[in-house]
Coordinates of C-alpha atoms in Angstrom, one line a residue:
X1 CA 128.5 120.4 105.8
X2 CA 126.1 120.8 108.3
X3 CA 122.4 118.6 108.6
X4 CA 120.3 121.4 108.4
X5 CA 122.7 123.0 105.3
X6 CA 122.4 119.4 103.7
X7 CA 118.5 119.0 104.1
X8 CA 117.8 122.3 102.4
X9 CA 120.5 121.3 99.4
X10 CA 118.1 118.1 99.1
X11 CA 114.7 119.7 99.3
X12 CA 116.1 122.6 96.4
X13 CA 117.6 119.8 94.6
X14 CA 113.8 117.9 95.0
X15 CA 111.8 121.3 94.0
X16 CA 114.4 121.7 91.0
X17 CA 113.3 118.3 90.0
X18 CA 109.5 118.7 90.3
X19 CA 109.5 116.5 92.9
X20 CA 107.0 118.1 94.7
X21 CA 104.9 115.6 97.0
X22 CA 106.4 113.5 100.1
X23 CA 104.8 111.1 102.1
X24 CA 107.1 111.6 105.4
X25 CA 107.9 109.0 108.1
X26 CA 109.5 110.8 111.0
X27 CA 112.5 109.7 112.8
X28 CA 115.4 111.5 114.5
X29 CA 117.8 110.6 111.8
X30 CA 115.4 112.8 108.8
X31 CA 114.4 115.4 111.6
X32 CA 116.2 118.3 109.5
X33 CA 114.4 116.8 106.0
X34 CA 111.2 117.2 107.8
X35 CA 112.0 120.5 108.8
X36 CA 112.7 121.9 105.6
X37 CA 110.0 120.5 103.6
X38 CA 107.6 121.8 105.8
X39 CA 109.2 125.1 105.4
X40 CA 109.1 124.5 101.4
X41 CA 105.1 123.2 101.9
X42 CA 104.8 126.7 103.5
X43 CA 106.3 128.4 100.5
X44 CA 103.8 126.4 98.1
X45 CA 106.4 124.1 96.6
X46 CA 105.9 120.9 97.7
X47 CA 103.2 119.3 99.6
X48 CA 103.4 116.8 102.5
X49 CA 101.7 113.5 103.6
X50 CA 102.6 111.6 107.2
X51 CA 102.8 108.3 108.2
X52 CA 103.8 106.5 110.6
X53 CA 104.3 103.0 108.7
X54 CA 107.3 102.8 105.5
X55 CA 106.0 99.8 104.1
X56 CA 102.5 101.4 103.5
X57 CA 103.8 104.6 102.9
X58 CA 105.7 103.9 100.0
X59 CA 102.4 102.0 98.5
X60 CA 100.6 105.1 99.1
X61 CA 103.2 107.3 97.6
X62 CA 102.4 104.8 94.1
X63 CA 98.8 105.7 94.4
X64 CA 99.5 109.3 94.0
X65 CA 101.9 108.7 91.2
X66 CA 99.1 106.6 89.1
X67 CA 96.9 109.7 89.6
X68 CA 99.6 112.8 88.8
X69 CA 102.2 111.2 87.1
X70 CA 104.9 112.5 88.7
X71 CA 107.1 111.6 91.2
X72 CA 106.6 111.3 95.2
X73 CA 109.0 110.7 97.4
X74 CA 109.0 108.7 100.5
X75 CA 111.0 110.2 103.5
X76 CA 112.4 107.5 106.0
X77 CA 114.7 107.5 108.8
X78 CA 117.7 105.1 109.0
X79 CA 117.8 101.3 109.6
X80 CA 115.0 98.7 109.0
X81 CA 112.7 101.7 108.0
X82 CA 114.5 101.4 105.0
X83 CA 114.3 98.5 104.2
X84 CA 110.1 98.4 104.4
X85 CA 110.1 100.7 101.2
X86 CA 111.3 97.5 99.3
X87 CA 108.0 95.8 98.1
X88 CA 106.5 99.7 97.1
X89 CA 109.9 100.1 95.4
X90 CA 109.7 96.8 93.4
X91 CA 106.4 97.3 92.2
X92 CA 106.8 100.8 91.5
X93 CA 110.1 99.6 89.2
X94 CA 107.8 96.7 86.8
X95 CA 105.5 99.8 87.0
X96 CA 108.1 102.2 85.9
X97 CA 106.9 104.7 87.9
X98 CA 109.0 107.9 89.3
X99 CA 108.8 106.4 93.4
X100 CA 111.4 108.6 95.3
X101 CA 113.0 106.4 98.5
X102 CA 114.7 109.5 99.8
X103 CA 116.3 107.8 103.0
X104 CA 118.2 109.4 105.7
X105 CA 121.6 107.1 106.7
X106 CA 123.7 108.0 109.8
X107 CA 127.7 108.9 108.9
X108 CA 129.4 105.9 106.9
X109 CA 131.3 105.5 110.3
X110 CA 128.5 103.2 111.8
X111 CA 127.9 100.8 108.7
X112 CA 129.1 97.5 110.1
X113 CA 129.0 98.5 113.6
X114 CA 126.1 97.0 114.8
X115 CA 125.5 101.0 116.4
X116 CA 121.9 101.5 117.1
X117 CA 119.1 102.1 113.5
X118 CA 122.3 101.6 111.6
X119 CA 122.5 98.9 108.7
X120 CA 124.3 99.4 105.3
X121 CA 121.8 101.2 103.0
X122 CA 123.6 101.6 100.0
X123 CA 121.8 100.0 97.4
X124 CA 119.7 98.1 98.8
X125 CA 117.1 98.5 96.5
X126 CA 119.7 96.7 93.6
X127 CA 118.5 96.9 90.2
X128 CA 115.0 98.0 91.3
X129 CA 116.1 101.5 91.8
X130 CA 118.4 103.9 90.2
X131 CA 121.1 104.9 93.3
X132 CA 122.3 108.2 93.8
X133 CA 121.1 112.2 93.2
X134 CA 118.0 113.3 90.6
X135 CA 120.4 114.6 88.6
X136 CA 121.3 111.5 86.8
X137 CA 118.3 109.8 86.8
X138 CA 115.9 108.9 83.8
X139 CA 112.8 109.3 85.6
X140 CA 111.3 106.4 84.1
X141 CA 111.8 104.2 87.5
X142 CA 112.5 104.8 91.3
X143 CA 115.4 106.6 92.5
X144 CA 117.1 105.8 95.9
X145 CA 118.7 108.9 97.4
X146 CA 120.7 107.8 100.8
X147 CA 121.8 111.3 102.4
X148 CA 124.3 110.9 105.5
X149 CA 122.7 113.4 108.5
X150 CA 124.5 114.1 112.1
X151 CA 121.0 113.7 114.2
X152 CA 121.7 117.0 115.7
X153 CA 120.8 120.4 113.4
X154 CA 120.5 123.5 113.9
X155 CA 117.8 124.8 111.6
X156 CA 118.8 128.6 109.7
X157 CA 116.5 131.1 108.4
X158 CA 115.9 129.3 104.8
X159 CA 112.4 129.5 103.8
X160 CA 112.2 128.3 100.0
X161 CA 110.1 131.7 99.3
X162 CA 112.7 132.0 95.9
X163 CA 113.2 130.0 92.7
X164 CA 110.6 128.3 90.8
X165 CA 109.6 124.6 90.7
X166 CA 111.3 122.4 88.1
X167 CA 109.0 120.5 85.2
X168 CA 109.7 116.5 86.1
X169 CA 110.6 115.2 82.3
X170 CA 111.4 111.4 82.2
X171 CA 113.8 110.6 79.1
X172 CA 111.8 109.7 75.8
X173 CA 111.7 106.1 74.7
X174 CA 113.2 105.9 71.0
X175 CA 110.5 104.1 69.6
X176 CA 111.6 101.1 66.6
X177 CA 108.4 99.5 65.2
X178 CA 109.0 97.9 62.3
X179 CA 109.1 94.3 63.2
X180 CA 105.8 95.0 65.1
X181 CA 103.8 96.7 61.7
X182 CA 105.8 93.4 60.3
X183 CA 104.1 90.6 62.0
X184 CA 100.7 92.3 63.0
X185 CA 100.5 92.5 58.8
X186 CA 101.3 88.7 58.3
X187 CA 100.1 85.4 59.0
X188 CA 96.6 86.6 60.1
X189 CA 95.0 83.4 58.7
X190 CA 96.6 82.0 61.7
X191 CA 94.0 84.0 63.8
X192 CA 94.9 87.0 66.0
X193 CA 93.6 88.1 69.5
X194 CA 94.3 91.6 71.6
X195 CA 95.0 90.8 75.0
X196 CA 94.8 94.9 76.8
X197 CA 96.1 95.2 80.6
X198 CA 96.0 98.7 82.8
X199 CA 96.2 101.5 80.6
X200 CA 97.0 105.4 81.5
X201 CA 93.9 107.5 80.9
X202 CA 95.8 108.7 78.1
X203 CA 96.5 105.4 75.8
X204 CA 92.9 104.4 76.0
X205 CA 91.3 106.4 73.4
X206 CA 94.1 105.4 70.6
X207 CA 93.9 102.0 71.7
X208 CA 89.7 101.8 71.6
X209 CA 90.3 103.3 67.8
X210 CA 93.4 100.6 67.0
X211 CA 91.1 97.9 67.9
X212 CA 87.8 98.8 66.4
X213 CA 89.8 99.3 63.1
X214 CA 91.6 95.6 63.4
X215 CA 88.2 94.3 64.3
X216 CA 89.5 90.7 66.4
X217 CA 88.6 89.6 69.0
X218 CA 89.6 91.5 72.2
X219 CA 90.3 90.3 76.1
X220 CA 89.8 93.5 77.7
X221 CA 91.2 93.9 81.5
X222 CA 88.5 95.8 84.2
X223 CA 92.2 98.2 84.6
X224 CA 92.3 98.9 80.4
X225 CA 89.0 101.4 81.1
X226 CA 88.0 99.5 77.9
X227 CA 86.1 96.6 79.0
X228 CA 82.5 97.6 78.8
X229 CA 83.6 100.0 75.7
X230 CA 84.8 97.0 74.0
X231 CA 82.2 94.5 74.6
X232 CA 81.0 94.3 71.0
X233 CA 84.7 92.5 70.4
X234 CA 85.1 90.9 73.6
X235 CA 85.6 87.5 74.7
X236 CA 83.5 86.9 77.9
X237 CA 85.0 83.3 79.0
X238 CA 88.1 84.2 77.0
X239 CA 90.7 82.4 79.0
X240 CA 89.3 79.0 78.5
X241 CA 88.0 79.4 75.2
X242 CA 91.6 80.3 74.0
X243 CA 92.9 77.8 76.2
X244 CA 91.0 75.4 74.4
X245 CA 91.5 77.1 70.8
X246 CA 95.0 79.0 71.3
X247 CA 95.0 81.4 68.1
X248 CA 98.2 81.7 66.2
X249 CA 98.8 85.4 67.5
X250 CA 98.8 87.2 70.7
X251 CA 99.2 91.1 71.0
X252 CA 99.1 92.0 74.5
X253 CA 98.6 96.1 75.1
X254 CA 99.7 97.4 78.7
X255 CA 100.2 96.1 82.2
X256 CA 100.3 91.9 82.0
X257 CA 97.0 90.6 81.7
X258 CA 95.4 88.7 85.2
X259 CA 93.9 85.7 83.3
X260 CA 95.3 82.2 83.3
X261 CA 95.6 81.9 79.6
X262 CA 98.5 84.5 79.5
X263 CA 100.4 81.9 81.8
X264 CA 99.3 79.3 79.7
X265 CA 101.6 81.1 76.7
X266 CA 104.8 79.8 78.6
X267 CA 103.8 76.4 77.4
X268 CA 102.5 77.3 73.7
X269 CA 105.6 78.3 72.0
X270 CA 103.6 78.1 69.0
X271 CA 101.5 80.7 69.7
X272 CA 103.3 84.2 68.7
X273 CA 103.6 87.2 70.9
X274 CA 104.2 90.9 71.2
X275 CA 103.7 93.2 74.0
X276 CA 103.5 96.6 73.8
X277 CA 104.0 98.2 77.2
X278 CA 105.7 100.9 79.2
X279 CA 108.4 98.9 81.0
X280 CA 109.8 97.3 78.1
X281 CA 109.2 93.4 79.8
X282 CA 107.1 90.9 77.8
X283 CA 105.6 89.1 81.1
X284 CA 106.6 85.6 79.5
X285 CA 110.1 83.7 79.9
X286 CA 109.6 82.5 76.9
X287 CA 110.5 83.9 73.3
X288 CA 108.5 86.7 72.2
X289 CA 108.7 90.7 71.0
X290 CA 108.0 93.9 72.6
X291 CA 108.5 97.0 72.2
X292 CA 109.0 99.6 75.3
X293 CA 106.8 102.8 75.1
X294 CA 103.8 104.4 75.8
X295 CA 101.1 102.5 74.2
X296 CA 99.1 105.2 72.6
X297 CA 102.7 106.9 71.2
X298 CA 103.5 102.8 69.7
X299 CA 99.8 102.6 67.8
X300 CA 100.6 106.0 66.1
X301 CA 103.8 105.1 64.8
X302 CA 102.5 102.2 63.5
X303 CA 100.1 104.0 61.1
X304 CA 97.1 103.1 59.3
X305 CA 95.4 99.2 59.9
X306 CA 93.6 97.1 58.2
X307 CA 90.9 95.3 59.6
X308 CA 92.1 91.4 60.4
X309 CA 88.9 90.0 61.8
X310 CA 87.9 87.0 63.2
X311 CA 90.0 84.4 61.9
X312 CA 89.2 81.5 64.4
X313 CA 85.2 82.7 64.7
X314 CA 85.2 83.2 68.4
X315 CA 82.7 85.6 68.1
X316 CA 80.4 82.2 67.6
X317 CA 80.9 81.4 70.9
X318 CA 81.1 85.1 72.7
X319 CA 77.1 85.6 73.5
X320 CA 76.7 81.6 74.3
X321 CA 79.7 82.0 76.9
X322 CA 77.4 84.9 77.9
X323 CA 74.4 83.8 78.9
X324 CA 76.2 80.7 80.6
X325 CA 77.6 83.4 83.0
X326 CA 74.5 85.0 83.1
X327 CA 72.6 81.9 83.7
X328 CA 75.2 80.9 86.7
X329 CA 75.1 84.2 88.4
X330 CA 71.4 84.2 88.5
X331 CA 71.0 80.3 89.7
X332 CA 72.8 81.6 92.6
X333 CA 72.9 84.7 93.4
X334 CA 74.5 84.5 96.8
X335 CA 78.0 83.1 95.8
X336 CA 80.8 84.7 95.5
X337 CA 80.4 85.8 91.8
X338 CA 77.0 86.4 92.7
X339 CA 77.7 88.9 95.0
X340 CA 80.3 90.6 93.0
X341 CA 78.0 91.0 89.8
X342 CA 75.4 92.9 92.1
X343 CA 78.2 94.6 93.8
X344 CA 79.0 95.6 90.0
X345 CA 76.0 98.0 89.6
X346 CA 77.0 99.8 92.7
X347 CA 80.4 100.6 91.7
X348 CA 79.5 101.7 88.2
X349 CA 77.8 104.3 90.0
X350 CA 81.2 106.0 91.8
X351 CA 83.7 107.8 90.7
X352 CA 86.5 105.1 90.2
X353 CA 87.7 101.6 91.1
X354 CA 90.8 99.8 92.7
X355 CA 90.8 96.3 92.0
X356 CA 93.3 93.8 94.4
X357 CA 94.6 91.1 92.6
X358 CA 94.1 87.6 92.7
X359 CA 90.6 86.5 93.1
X360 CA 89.1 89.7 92.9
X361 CA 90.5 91.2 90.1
X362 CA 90.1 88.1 88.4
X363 CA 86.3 87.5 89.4
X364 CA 85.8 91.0 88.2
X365 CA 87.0 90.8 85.1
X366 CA 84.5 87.6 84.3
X367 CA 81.7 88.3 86.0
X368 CA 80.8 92.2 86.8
X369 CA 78.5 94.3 84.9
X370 CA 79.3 95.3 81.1
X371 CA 76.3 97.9 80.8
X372 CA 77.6 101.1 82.4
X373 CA 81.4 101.6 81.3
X374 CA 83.9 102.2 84.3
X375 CA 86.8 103.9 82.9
X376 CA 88.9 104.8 85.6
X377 CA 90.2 101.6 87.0
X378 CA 93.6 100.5 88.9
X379 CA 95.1 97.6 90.2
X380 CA 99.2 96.9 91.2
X381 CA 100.2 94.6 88.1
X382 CA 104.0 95.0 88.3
X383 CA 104.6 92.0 90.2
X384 CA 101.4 91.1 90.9
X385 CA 101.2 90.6 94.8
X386 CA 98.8 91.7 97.7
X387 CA 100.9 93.4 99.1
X388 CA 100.0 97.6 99.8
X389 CA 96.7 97.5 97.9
X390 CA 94.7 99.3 100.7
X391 CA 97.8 102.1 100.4
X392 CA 97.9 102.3 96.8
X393 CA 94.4 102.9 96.2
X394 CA 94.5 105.5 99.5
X395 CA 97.4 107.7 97.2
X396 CA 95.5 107.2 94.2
X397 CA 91.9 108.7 95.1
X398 CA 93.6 110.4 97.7
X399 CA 91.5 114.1 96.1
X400 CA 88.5 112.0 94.6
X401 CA 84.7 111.3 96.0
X402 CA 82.8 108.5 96.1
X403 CA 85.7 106.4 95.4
X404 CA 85.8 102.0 95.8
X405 CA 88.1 99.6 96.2
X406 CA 87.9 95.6 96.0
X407 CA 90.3 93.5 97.5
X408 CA 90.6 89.7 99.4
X409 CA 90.2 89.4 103.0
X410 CA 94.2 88.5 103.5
X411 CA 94.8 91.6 101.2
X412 CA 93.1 93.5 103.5
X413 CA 94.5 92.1 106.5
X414 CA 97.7 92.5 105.0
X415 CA 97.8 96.4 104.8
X416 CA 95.9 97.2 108.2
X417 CA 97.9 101.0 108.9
X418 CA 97.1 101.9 106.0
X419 CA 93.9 103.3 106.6
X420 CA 95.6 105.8 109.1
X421 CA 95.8 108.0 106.2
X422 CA 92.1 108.6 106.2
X423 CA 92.1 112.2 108.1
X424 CA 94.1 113.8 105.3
X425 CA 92.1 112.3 102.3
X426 CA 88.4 112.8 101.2
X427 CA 86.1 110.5 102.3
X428 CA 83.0 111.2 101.3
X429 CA 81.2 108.5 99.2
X430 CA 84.6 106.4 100.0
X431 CA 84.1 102.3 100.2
X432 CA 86.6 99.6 100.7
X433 CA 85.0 96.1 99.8
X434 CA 86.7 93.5 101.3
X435 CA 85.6 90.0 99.7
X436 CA 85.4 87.8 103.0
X437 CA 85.6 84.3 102.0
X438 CA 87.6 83.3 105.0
X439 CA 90.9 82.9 103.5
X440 CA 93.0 82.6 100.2
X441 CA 90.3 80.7 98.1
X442 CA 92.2 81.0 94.9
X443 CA 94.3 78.0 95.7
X444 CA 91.3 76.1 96.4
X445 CA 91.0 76.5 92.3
X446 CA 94.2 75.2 91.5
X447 CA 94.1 71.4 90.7
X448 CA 97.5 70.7 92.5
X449 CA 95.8 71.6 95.7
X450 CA 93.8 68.2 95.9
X451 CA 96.8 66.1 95.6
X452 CA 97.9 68.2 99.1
X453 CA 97.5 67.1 102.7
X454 CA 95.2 68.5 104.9
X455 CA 98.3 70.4 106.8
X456 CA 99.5 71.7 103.3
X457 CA 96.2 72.9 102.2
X458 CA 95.7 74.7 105.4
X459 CA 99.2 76.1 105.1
X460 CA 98.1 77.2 101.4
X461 CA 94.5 78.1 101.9
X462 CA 95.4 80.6 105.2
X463 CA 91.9 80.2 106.8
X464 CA 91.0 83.1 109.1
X465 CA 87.9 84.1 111.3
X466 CA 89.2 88.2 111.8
X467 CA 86.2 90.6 112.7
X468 CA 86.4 92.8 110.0
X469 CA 84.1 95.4 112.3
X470 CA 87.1 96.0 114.8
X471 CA 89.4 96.8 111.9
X472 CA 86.9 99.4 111.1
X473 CA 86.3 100.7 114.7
X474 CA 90.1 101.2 114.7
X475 CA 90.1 103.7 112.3
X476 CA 86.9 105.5 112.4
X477 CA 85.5 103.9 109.4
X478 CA 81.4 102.6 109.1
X479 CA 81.0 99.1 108.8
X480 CA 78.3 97.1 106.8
X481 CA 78.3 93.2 106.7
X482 CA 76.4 91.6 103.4
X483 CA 75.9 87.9 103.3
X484 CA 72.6 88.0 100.6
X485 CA 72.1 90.2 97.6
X486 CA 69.1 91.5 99.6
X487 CA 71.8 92.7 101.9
X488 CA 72.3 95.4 99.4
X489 CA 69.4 97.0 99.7
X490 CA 71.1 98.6 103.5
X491 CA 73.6 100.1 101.5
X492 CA 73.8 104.0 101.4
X493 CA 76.9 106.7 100.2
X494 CA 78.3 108.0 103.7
X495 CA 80.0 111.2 104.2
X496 CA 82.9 109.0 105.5
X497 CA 84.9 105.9 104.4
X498 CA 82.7 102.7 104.6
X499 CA 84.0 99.2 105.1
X500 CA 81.9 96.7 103.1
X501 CA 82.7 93.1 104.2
X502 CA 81.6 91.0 101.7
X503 CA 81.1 87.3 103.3
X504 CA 79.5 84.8 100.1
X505 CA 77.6 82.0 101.0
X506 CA 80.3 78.6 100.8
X507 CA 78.1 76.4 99.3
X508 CA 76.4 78.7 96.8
X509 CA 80.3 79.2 95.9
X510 CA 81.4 76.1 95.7
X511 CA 78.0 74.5 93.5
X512 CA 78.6 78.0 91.1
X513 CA 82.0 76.7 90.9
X514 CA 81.3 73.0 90.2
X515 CA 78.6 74.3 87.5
X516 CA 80.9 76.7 85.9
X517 CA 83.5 73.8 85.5
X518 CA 81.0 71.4 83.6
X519 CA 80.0 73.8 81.2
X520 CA 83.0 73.7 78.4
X521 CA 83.5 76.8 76.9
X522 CA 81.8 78.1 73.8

């Protein structure tokens, strides 16, 4: 079979599918793939994205998947171009999310050969990715399709003008939730908690409803759209007041939570868990239940609740934990919390958020604004890394004004081609806010760091002096440096994207820090 016959088998295949968007990286090898999807973007079936980068092309392709729900696909040539899909591919698997690495291989001939952009690319992607043609695939992970191509094609007169695009349908989860109606019914003397992670737009209004009914107390992620919602049975300092005062129970709702306390649950086997998510993975090594589905379908299969309440009265301690944060933020207003609650009030004012992980997301959770509600919010939780976050949140708001992200300085610096994107995206009202603190500050909060040498804790810590300005020069985007809250007061929407660097003042930081860690919590 020829390469150009081939590459319009795999685009009909695609379109019967309802695979219908492709972020393409161009090569010789996927010259005919190219070809014919642009013939079938012509036609109105699919629609294209380029790139010139795998690795953050396959984190933008995930962005658009958190905002359609359906599949993308990412089109590479052979060799190590490949292989960069691998971190989008893993996180798009503890996502279970539809990510297509459609990957062109030369003839089977050259595996082993040491032949030029040839490397064995049969499964390479293991157990993170279902191997072979849509046909057999669930649709409720990624799919690796390797397709052999001869790099020279003759292209025929195919131009996708008949047929119809398919409906993408993922297979069902069977849903069993008897032991979970079982223990959310007993032992509630023991005192029960809601931990929610991300949510889809679609399981938050049956999850607001499930936990206003059970009335106890709730740790509400930024990414559940249901933290200022919530607030009347939230637990503002919850991860060290549970830390101190572990309840007996544990329901965790979505993606795995950020905060330390659900790490702490390895080592509290007598706390009880369940999660309730769509991968079907309870987070934790240790013994507990979950049940694999949608989170809004689980809740209505459970049935009617009864209220449980506040068995272990943290709500006693909820508004004093409060105004200790509020107290803290306002003492100094310039540290890195500081700067993040006024940040806060900006963002409620857009159209959505993207939060990195680590200290960011983290930071966010505790300390921004709980008056104006932000319901759309995202963040990669599957495996938790830095990796692609730029990308990601590129795909997702992709379509969407006025749109902000918040990620680390080495998150940023991690994922700098992926703003080459930007001049086939809307950008008005766009901000990235990178949160310049001049390195990976987190570890600086982990205790083990002070028992470290100097040499270790550099080698931990990463310290870095980039100019953020030239990163925006590169790509087009407006810079704006803020190192006081009064800073603020020079920021304005623009019609294009905006690069807020974020730099906190160190010792503000570090005396908010040293403050925060004196008062116990409530």
């Amino acid at each position: 079979m020829s390469s150009w016959t081939k590459a319009v088998e795999v685009v009909e295949t695609c379109i019967r599918t309802g695979i219908s968007e492709f972020v393409v990286c161009a090569g010789a090898r996927n010259a005919a793939l190219i070809e014919a999807l642009a013939r079938a973007e012509k036609a109105g079936h699919v629609r294209l994205w380029r790139h010139f980068e795998e690795r953050s092309a396959g984190f933008f392709a995930l962005g658009r998947m958190m905002e359609t729900g359906l599949p993308c696909a990412v089109v590479t040539t052979s060799g190590t171009a490949v292989a960069e899909l691998l971190p989008a591919v893993v996180e798009a698997s503890y996502q279970a999310r539809p990510l297509v690495a459609l990957t062109a291989d030369r003839p089977a001939a050259f595996r082993g050969t040491g032949a030029p952009q040839s490397i064995d690319q049969t499964g390479i992607f293991g157990g993170h990715a279902f191997a072979g043609s849509p046909e057999g695939w669930d649709g409720k992970g990624p799919l690796h399709w390797n397709v052999e191509f001869e790099e020279e094609f003759v292209p025929g007169d195919e131009d996708f003008t008949g047929g119809a695009s398919g409906n993408f349908e993922p297979a069902k989860d069977r849903l069993d939730v008897a032991a979970l109606a079982r223990w959310l019914r007993e032992g509630l003397y023991r005192g029960l908690v809601v931990m929610i992670g991300g949510l889809e737009p679609e399981e938050r209004e049956e999850v607001f409803h499930f936990c206003r009914t059970l009335e106890v107390p709730v740790m509400a992620e930024a990414t559940s759209g249901l933290r200022e919602a919530l607030q009347m049975l939230s637990l503002p300092d919850g991860d060290r007041q549970l830390r101190a005062n572990p309840p007996g129970k544990i329901l965790r709702l979505g993606e795995v939570p950020s905060g330390r306390f659900w790490r702490d649950l390895e080592n509290l086997p007598d706390v009880s868990v369940w999660s309730v998510c769509r991968n079907g993975l309870p987070g934790l090594a240790r013994e507990s239940g979950v049940v694999r589905g949608a989170v809004d379908r689980v809740l209505r299969a459970l049935g009617e609740m009864e209220p449980a309440e506040d068995a272990m009265d943290y709500f006693q301690g909820a508004s004093r934990s409060a105004a200790v944060i509020d107290e803290l933020l306002e003492a100094y207003p310039d540290s890195e919390p500081g700067l993040l609650r006024t940040l806060s009030h900006y963002v409620s004012t857009g159209s959505s958020l993207f939060l990195g992980n680590s200290m960011p997301i983290r930071e966010w959770n505790l300390f921004s604004q709980r008056d104006r509600p932000i319901r759309s919010v995202r963040a990669n939780r599957g495996v938790n890394g830095i990796d692609g976050q730029v990308s990601t949140w590129l795909g997702w708001t992709a379509e969407l004004g006025d749109a902000w992200a918040v990620v680390g300085d080495l998150t940023a610096l991690y994922d700098l081609a992926g703003p080459f994107v930007l001049d086939q995206i809307v950008g008005e009202g766009r901000v990235l806010v990178v949160i310049n603190n001049g390195g990976g500050k987190i570890f600086e909060r982990l205790p083990r760091l002070a028992s470290m040498s100097p040499r270790a804790a550099d080698c931990m810590t990463n310290p870095q002096t980039a100019d953020l300005a030239g990163w925006a020069q590169l790509w087009g985007m407006d810079h704006l440096r803020i190192t006081t809250v009064d800073d603020f007061d020079r920021f304005e929407p623009r019609d294009k994207m905006l690069l807020l660097e974020i730099i906190p003042d160190a010792g503000q930081t570090k005396a908010f820090w040293g403050k925060w860690d004196q008062h116990p919590p409530q």
